[in-house]
């Protein structure tokens, strides 16, 4: 399949992207959100979107005080927030402001309004390990009814707080760093994925997607590496 079609996530879907260091998570998400109109990306590693040219289409901010609620997401449609390590502790508060914003927009403009946006957090691990994730969890759980899109990437599924992890609707799986991680993903797939399938994933940027459907059924799709311009909603 030279041109696999990856279906863009809906606002209600909660998307998780997992894979070892360098497996292709950030690149993948950059390609996906390049096709989405409004988003706020939290880039804890400071390199998100660089090799995809995404930073040219987004407003980059480094301090929470630069975060102008009045302009996002109506006039300013795409923001990449690159906090300094000293500001990591305030990242969850920023997520809280975004959540409140999504709530206010829903209240004002109603269901399916044009200013809906996605929240993307690159490297959930820095957030979750011993850090405050109350608002991140709230956005994963309650953000669904507010139609606030939610995408989270992490090197390890086990580093995503459990209350967030159970919200997984779509899980994109690149090659993993350990057998323990593979077992976690298999559990989440309700044994639809096998250890052999995961072991066969190489460093070629191919991936699996687990998708939860109505009734809790889980479908598994294998995708070859994505190339530029293959993301189209169907
Ligand atoms: N589909 C692809 N085609 C070509 N190059 C890719 C593809 N996916 C990733 N790469 C390249 O591989 C490198 C690692 O990818 P990426 O930064 O997305 O990994 P990552 O999973 O986010 O790693 P980390 O956990 O360290 O953040 C990047 O230089 C990126 O340009
Ligand atoms: Mg990355």
mmCIF file of C-alpha atoms and ligand atoms in Angstrom:
data_model
loop_
_atom_site.group_PDB
_atom_site.id
_atom_site.type_symbol
_atom_site.label_atom_id
_atom_site.label_comp_id
_atom_site.label_asym_id
_atom_site.label_seq_id
_atom_site.Cartn_x
_atom_site.Cartn_y
_atom_site.Cartn_z
ATOM 1 C CA UNK A 1 0.000 0.000 0.000
ATOM 2 C CA UNK A 2 2.022 2.995 -1.138
ATOM 3 C CA UNK A 3 -0.458 5.614 0.045
ATOM 4 C CA UNK A 4 -2.179 4.466 3.186
ATOM 5 C CA UNK A 5 -4.897 6.848 4.200
ATOM 6 C CA UNK A 6 -4.688 7.817 7.805
ATOM 7 C CA UNK A 7 -8.037 9.151 8.921
ATOM 8 C CA UNK A 8 -7.706 12.440 10.751
ATOM 9 C CA UNK A 9 -8.878 12.373 14.358
ATOM 10 C CA UNK A 10 -12.219 13.814 15.280
ATOM 11 C CA UNK A 11 -12.531 16.315 18.138
ATOM 12 C CA UNK A 12 -14.112 13.706 20.365
ATOM 13 C CA UNK A 13 -11.454 11.089 19.820
ATOM 14 C CA UNK A 14 -8.608 10.790 22.284
ATOM 15 C CA UNK A 15 -5.416 9.884 20.440
ATOM 16 C CA UNK A 16 -2.299 8.406 22.034
ATOM 17 C CA UNK A 17 0.973 7.951 20.231
ATOM 18 C CA UNK A 18 3.543 5.647 21.780
ATOM 19 C CA UNK A 19 6.939 4.458 20.649
ATOM 20 C CA UNK A 20 10.591 4.347 21.601
ATOM 21 C CA UNK A 21 12.920 7.312 21.394
ATOM 22 C CA UNK A 22 13.268 8.264 17.725
ATOM 23 C CA UNK A 23 10.550 5.901 16.491
ATOM 24 C CA UNK A 24 8.651 8.688 14.698
ATOM 25 C CA UNK A 25 5.964 9.980 17.087
ATOM 26 C CA UNK A 26 6.554 13.708 16.768
ATOM 27 C CA UNK A 27 7.016 13.518 13.021
ATOM 28 C CA UNK A 28 3.773 11.574 12.711
ATOM 29 C CA UNK A 29 1.761 14.035 14.804
ATOM 30 C CA UNK A 30 3.266 16.990 12.949
ATOM 31 C CA UNK A 31 2.023 15.490 9.693
ATOM 32 C CA UNK A 32 -1.424 14.902 11.148
ATOM 33 C CA UNK A 33 -1.952 18.281 12.758
ATOM 34 C CA UNK A 34 -0.654 20.058 9.683
ATOM 35 C CA UNK A 35 -4.071 19.047 8.302
ATOM 36 C CA UNK A 36 -6.027 20.292 11.322
ATOM 37 C CA UNK A 37 -7.179 23.902 11.477
ATOM 38 C CA UNK A 38 -6.765 24.882 15.127
ATOM 39 C CA UNK A 39 -4.479 23.463 17.767
ATOM 40 C CA UNK A 40 -2.312 24.181 20.761
ATOM 41 C CA UNK A 41 0.800 22.004 20.947
ATOM 42 C CA UNK A 42 2.847 21.677 24.104
ATOM 43 C CA UNK A 43 6.376 20.907 23.041
ATOM 44 C CA UNK A 44 8.381 19.973 26.094
ATOM 45 C CA UNK A 45 11.437 18.932 24.103
ATOM 46 C CA UNK A 46 11.587 22.061 22.004
ATOM 47 C CA UNK A 47 11.935 20.439 18.607
ATOM 48 C CA UNK A 48 8.366 19.683 17.614
ATOM 49 C CA UNK A 49 7.516 20.290 13.986
ATOM 50 C CA UNK A 50 10.952 21.528 13.001
ATOM 51 C CA UNK A 51 11.730 18.870 10.422
ATOM 52 C CA UNK A 52 8.211 19.199 8.978
ATOM 53 C CA UNK A 53 8.235 22.967 8.633
ATOM 54 C CA UNK A 54 5.271 23.122 10.960
ATOM 55 C CA UNK A 55 6.736 25.889 13.097
ATOM 56 C CA UNK A 56 6.395 28.237 10.140
ATOM 57 C CA UNK A 57 2.619 27.959 10.204
ATOM 58 C CA UNK A 58 2.316 28.312 13.971
ATOM 59 C CA UNK A 59 2.868 30.996 16.583
ATOM 60 C CA UNK A 60 5.636 29.896 18.913
ATOM 61 C CA UNK A 61 5.504 30.958 22.538
ATOM 62 C CA UNK A 62 7.850 30.200 25.398
ATOM 63 C CA UNK A 63 6.144 31.809 28.379
ATOM 64 C CA UNK A 64 2.611 31.250 29.674
ATOM 65 C CA UNK A 65 2.236 35.042 29.792
ATOM 66 C CA UNK A 66 2.615 35.073 25.992
ATOM 67 C CA UNK A 67 -0.443 32.914 25.809
ATOM 68 C CA UNK A 68 -3.169 35.277 24.663
ATOM 69 C CA UNK A 69 -6.510 33.715 25.386
ATOM 70 C CA UNK A 70 -8.231 36.471 23.510
ATOM 71 C CA UNK A 71 -6.549 35.640 20.229
ATOM 72 C CA UNK A 72 -6.498 31.840 20.378
ATOM 73 C CA UNK A 73 -8.232 30.049 18.719
ATOM 74 C CA UNK A 74 -10.108 32.625 16.682
ATOM 75 C CA UNK A 75 -7.457 34.930 15.228
ATOM 76 C CA UNK A 76 -4.417 32.840 16.104
ATOM 77 C CA UNK A 77 -5.175 29.310 15.032
ATOM 78 C CA UNK A 78 -2.023 27.367 15.840
ATOM 79 C CA UNK A 79 0.286 27.722 18.794
ATOM 80 C CA UNK A 80 3.396 25.777 19.738
ATOM 81 C CA UNK A 81 4.220 26.313 23.398
ATOM 82 C CA UNK A 82 7.848 25.568 24.241
ATOM 83 C CA UNK A 83 8.236 26.087 27.950
ATOM 84 C CA UNK A 84 11.608 26.475 29.587
ATOM 85 C CA UNK A 85 12.402 23.592 31.967
ATOM 86 C CA UNK A 86 11.835 25.978 34.861
ATOM 87 C CA UNK A 87 8.248 26.431 33.654
ATOM 88 C CA UNK A 88 7.385 22.743 33.378
ATOM 89 C CA UNK A 89 5.512 22.896 36.660
ATOM 90 C CA UNK A 90 3.084 25.442 35.211
ATOM 91 C CA UNK A 91 2.290 23.435 32.088
ATOM 92 C CA UNK A 92 -0.722 21.780 33.668
ATOM 93 C CA UNK A 93 -2.121 25.194 34.593
ATOM 94 C CA UNK A 94 -1.875 26.209 30.935
ATOM 95 C CA UNK A 95 -3.819 23.067 30.032
ATOM 96 C CA UNK A 96 -6.406 24.145 32.606
ATOM 97 C CA UNK A 97 -6.787 27.512 30.870
ATOM 98 C CA UNK A 98 -7.257 25.785 27.539
ATOM 99 C CA UNK A 99 -9.893 23.555 29.049
ATOM 100 C CA UNK A 100 -11.775 26.554 30.421
ATOM 101 C CA UNK A 101 -11.468 28.198 27.044
ATOM 102 C CA UNK A 102 -12.978 25.141 25.324
ATOM 103 C CA UNK A 103 -15.818 25.252 27.828
ATOM 104 C CA UNK A 104 -16.471 28.950 27.272
ATOM 105 C CA UNK A 105 -16.434 28.525 23.493
ATOM 106 C CA UNK A 106 -18.855 25.606 23.655
ATOM 107 C CA UNK A 107 -21.179 27.630 25.864
ATOM 108 C CA UNK A 108 -21.058 30.636 23.603
ATOM 109 C CA UNK A 109 -21.108 29.030 20.168
ATOM 110 C CA UNK A 110 -22.744 25.662 20.812
ATOM 111 C CA UNK A 111 -22.136 22.155 19.564
ATOM 112 C CA UNK A 112 -19.969 21.741 16.455
ATOM 113 C CA UNK A 113 -18.871 25.396 16.489
ATOM 114 C CA UNK A 114 -16.102 26.580 14.130
ATOM 115 C CA UNK A 115 -13.531 27.424 16.826
ATOM 116 C CA UNK A 116 -13.012 23.937 18.154
ATOM 117 C CA UNK A 117 -9.357 23.101 18.650
ATOM 118 C CA UNK A 118 -7.035 20.227 19.476
ATOM 119 C CA UNK A 119 -4.644 19.996 22.372
ATOM 120 C CA UNK A 120 -1.436 18.123 21.656
ATOM 121 C CA UNK A 121 1.092 17.281 24.312
ATOM 122 C CA UNK A 122 4.420 16.054 22.985
ATOM 123 C CA UNK A 123 6.149 13.838 25.505
ATOM 124 C CA UNK A 124 3.565 13.004 28.078
ATOM 125 C CA UNK A 125 6.298 11.446 30.135
ATOM 126 C CA UNK A 126 7.712 14.734 31.352
ATOM 127 C CA UNK A 127 4.218 15.667 32.423
ATOM 128 C CA UNK A 128 3.305 12.500 34.126
ATOM 129 C CA UNK A 129 6.356 11.489 36.090
ATOM 130 C CA UNK A 130 5.676 13.059 39.415
ATOM 131 C CA UNK A 131 4.142 16.155 37.924
ATOM 132 C CA UNK A 132 0.727 17.621 38.235
ATOM 133 C CA UNK A 133 -1.593 16.312 35.529
ATOM 134 C CA UNK A 134 -5.026 17.207 36.942
ATOM 135 C CA UNK A 135 -5.988 19.401 34.009
ATOM 136 C CA UNK A 136 -4.424 17.108 31.452
ATOM 137 C CA UNK A 137 -6.616 14.319 32.822
ATOM 138 C CA UNK A 138 -9.645 16.631 32.851
ATOM 139 C CA UNK A 139 -9.013 17.497 29.216
ATOM 140 C CA UNK A 140 -8.762 13.816 28.300
ATOM 141 C CA UNK A 141 -11.933 12.905 30.165
ATOM 142 C CA UNK A 142 -14.300 15.899 30.143
ATOM 143 C CA UNK A 143 -12.815 17.532 27.061
ATOM 144 C CA UNK A 144 -14.631 14.957 24.975
ATOM 145 C CA UNK A 145 -18.072 16.455 25.526
ATOM 146 C CA UNK A 146 -16.582 19.923 24.952
ATOM 147 C CA UNK A 147 -15.264 18.669 21.598
ATOM 148 C CA UNK A 148 -11.748 19.611 22.589
ATOM 149 C CA UNK A 149 -9.434 17.401 20.559
ATOM 150 C CA UNK A 150 -6.804 15.501 22.527
ATOM 151 C CA UNK A 151 -3.541 14.028 21.274
ATOM 152 C CA UNK A 152 -0.760 12.844 23.552
ATOM 153 C CA UNK A 153 2.547 11.243 22.723
ATOM 154 C CA UNK A 154 4.881 9.400 25.035
ATOM 155 C CA UNK A 155 7.802 7.011 24.853
ATOM 156 C CA UNK A 156 5.970 4.729 27.230
ATOM 157 C CA UNK A 157 2.323 3.888 27.666
ATOM 158 C CA UNK A 158 3.095 3.105 31.286
ATOM 159 C CA UNK A 159 4.157 6.725 31.865
ATOM 160 C CA UNK A 160 0.749 8.057 30.897
ATOM 161 C CA UNK A 161 -1.313 8.427 34.083
ATOM 162 C CA UNK A 162 -3.832 5.619 34.305
ATOM 163 C CA UNK A 163 -6.911 7.872 34.404
ATOM 164 C CA UNK A 164 -5.775 9.399 31.110
ATOM 165 C CA UNK A 165 -4.757 6.079 29.595
ATOM 166 C CA UNK A 166 -8.198 4.558 30.025
ATOM 167 C CA UNK A 167 -9.582 7.288 27.734
ATOM 168 C CA UNK A 168 -7.619 5.911 24.780
ATOM 169 C CA UNK A 169 -9.751 5.726 21.653
ATOM 170 C CA UNK A 170 -7.020 5.552 19.117
ATOM 171 C CA UNK A 171 -3.539 4.405 19.926
ATOM 172 C CA UNK A 172 -0.770 4.767 17.394
ATOM 173 C CA UNK A 173 2.039 2.338 18.152
ATOM 174 C CA UNK A 174 5.560 2.660 16.813
ATOM 175 C CA UNK A 175 8.309 0.254 17.835
ATOM 176 C CA UNK A 176 8.629 0.045 21.568
ATOM 177 C CA UNK A 177 11.606 0.140 23.870
ATOM 178 C CA UNK A 178 10.973 -2.970 25.948
ATOM 179 C CA UNK A 179 8.986 -6.191 26.222
ATOM 180 C CA UNK A 180 7.246 -4.710 29.266
ATOM 181 C CA UNK A 181 5.952 -1.873 27.123
ATOM 182 C CA UNK A 182 4.876 -4.318 24.422
ATOM 183 C CA UNK A 183 2.879 -6.234 27.024
ATOM 184 C CA UNK A 184 1.109 -3.039 28.130
ATOM 185 C CA UNK A 185 0.098 -2.272 24.556
ATOM 186 C CA UNK A 186 -1.094 -5.851 23.992
ATOM 187 C CA UNK A 187 -3.240 -5.579 27.123
ATOM 188 C CA UNK A 188 -4.748 -2.341 25.862
ATOM 189 C CA UNK A 189 -5.464 -4.026 22.516
ATOM 190 C CA UNK A 190 -7.355 -6.804 24.331
ATOM 191 C CA UNK A 191 -4.865 -9.247 22.831
ATOM 192 C CA UNK A 192 -5.689 -8.189 19.270
ATOM 193 C CA UNK A 193 -2.035 -7.315 18.773
ATOM 194 C CA UNK A 194 0.570 -10.005 19.222
ATOM 195 C CA UNK A 195 4.065 -9.850 20.649
ATOM 196 C CA UNK A 196 5.366 -11.003 17.286
ATOM 197 C CA UNK A 197 3.624 -8.173 15.438
ATOM 198 C CA UNK A 198 5.139 -5.642 17.821
ATOM 199 C CA UNK A 199 8.584 -7.212 17.614
ATOM 200 C CA UNK A 200 8.403 -7.008 13.836
ATOM 201 C CA UNK A 201 7.895 -3.247 13.909
ATOM 202 C CA UNK A 202 11.231 -1.825 12.889
ATOM 203 C CA UNK A 203 12.878 1.552 12.809
ATOM 204 C CA UNK A 204 11.216 2.211 9.428
ATOM 205 C CA UNK A 205 8.459 4.471 10.857
ATOM 206 C CA UNK A 206 5.722 1.931 10.172
ATOM 207 C CA UNK A 207 3.089 1.657 12.872
ATOM 208 C CA UNK A 208 -0.074 0.024 14.111
ATOM 209 C CA UNK A 209 -3.227 1.793 15.052
ATOM 210 C CA UNK A 210 -5.628 0.435 17.639
ATOM 211 C CA UNK A 211 -9.078 1.877 17.377
ATOM 212 C CA UNK A 212 -11.832 1.410 19.889
ATOM 213 C CA UNK A 213 -15.233 1.137 18.250
ATOM 214 C CA UNK A 214 -18.742 1.076 19.648
ATOM 215 C CA UNK A 215 -19.186 -1.730 22.110
ATOM 216 C CA UNK A 216 -15.520 -1.782 23.078
ATOM 217 C CA UNK A 217 -14.382 -3.708 20.030
ATOM 218 C CA UNK A 218 -10.792 -2.979 19.058
ATOM 219 C CA UNK A 219 -9.618 -2.921 15.475
ATOM 220 C CA UNK A 220 -5.953 -3.129 14.517
ATOM 221 C CA UNK A 221 -4.566 -1.593 11.336
ATOM 222 C CA UNK A 222 -0.992 -1.674 10.131
ATOM 223 C CA UNK A 223 0.343 1.382 8.328
ATOM 224 C CA UNK A 224 3.580 1.695 6.401
ATOM 225 C CA UNK A 225 5.650 4.794 7.036
ATOM 226 C CA UNK A 226 3.759 7.937 6.194
ATOM 227 C CA UNK A 227 5.124 10.161 3.525
ATOM 228 C CA UNK A 228 4.286 13.762 2.922
ATOM 229 C CA UNK A 229 0.712 14.535 2.026
ATOM 230 C CA UNK A 230 -0.925 11.197 2.720
ATOM 231 C CA UNK A 231 -3.154 12.410 5.507
ATOM 232 C CA UNK A 232 -6.628 12.927 4.196
ATOM 233 C CA UNK A 233 -9.888 12.570 5.967
ATOM 234 C CA UNK A 234 -12.075 10.174 4.072
HETATM 235 N N1 LIG B 1 7.695 8.875 8.280
HETATM 236 C C1 LIG B 1 8.952 9.382 8.323
HETATM 237 N N2 LIG B 1 9.647 9.583 7.202
HETATM 238 C C2 LIG B 1 10.898 10.087 7.231
HETATM 239 N N3 LIG B 1 11.555 10.428 8.359
HETATM 240 C C3 LIG B 1 10.932 10.252 9.523
HETATM 241 C C4 LIG B 1 9.599 9.716 9.572
HETATM 242 N N4 LIG B 1 9.226 9.651 10.875
HETATM 243 C C5 LIG B 1 10.267 10.129 11.578
HETATM 244 N N5 LIG B 1 11.297 10.474 10.790
HETATM 245 C C6 LIG B 1 12.597 11.024 11.235
HETATM 246 O O1 LIG B 1 13.104 10.259 12.305
HETATM 247 C C7 LIG B 1 13.614 11.080 13.347
HETATM 248 C C8 LIG B 1 12.937 10.718 14.671
HETATM 249 O O2 LIG B 1 11.558 10.954 14.560
HETATM 250 P P1 LIG B 1 10.728 11.666 15.728
HETATM 251 O O3 LIG B 1 11.439 12.873 16.204
HETATM 252 O O4 LIG B 1 9.352 11.834 15.238
HETATM 253 O O5 LIG B 1 10.800 10.547 16.855
HETATM 254 P P2 LIG B 1 10.079 10.538 18.288
HETATM 255 O O6 LIG B 1 9.386 9.242 18.408
HETATM 256 O O7 LIG B 1 9.280 11.758 18.476
HETATM 257 O O8 LIG B 1 11.340 10.521 19.254
HETATM 258 P P3 LIG B 1 11.475 11.086 20.739
HETATM 259 O O9 LIG B 1 10.830 10.070 21.633
HETATM 260 O O10 LIG B 1 12.944 11.148 20.954
HETATM 261 O O11 LIG B 1 10.799 12.407 20.786
HETATM 262 C C9 LIG B 1 13.376 12.507 12.923
HETATM 263 O O12 LIG B 1 14.564 13.062 12.472
HETATM 264 C C10 LIG B 1 12.376 12.418 11.792
HETATM 265 O O13 LIG B 1 12.615 13.397 10.805
HETATM 266 MG MG1 LIG B 2 9.360 13.329 19.826
#
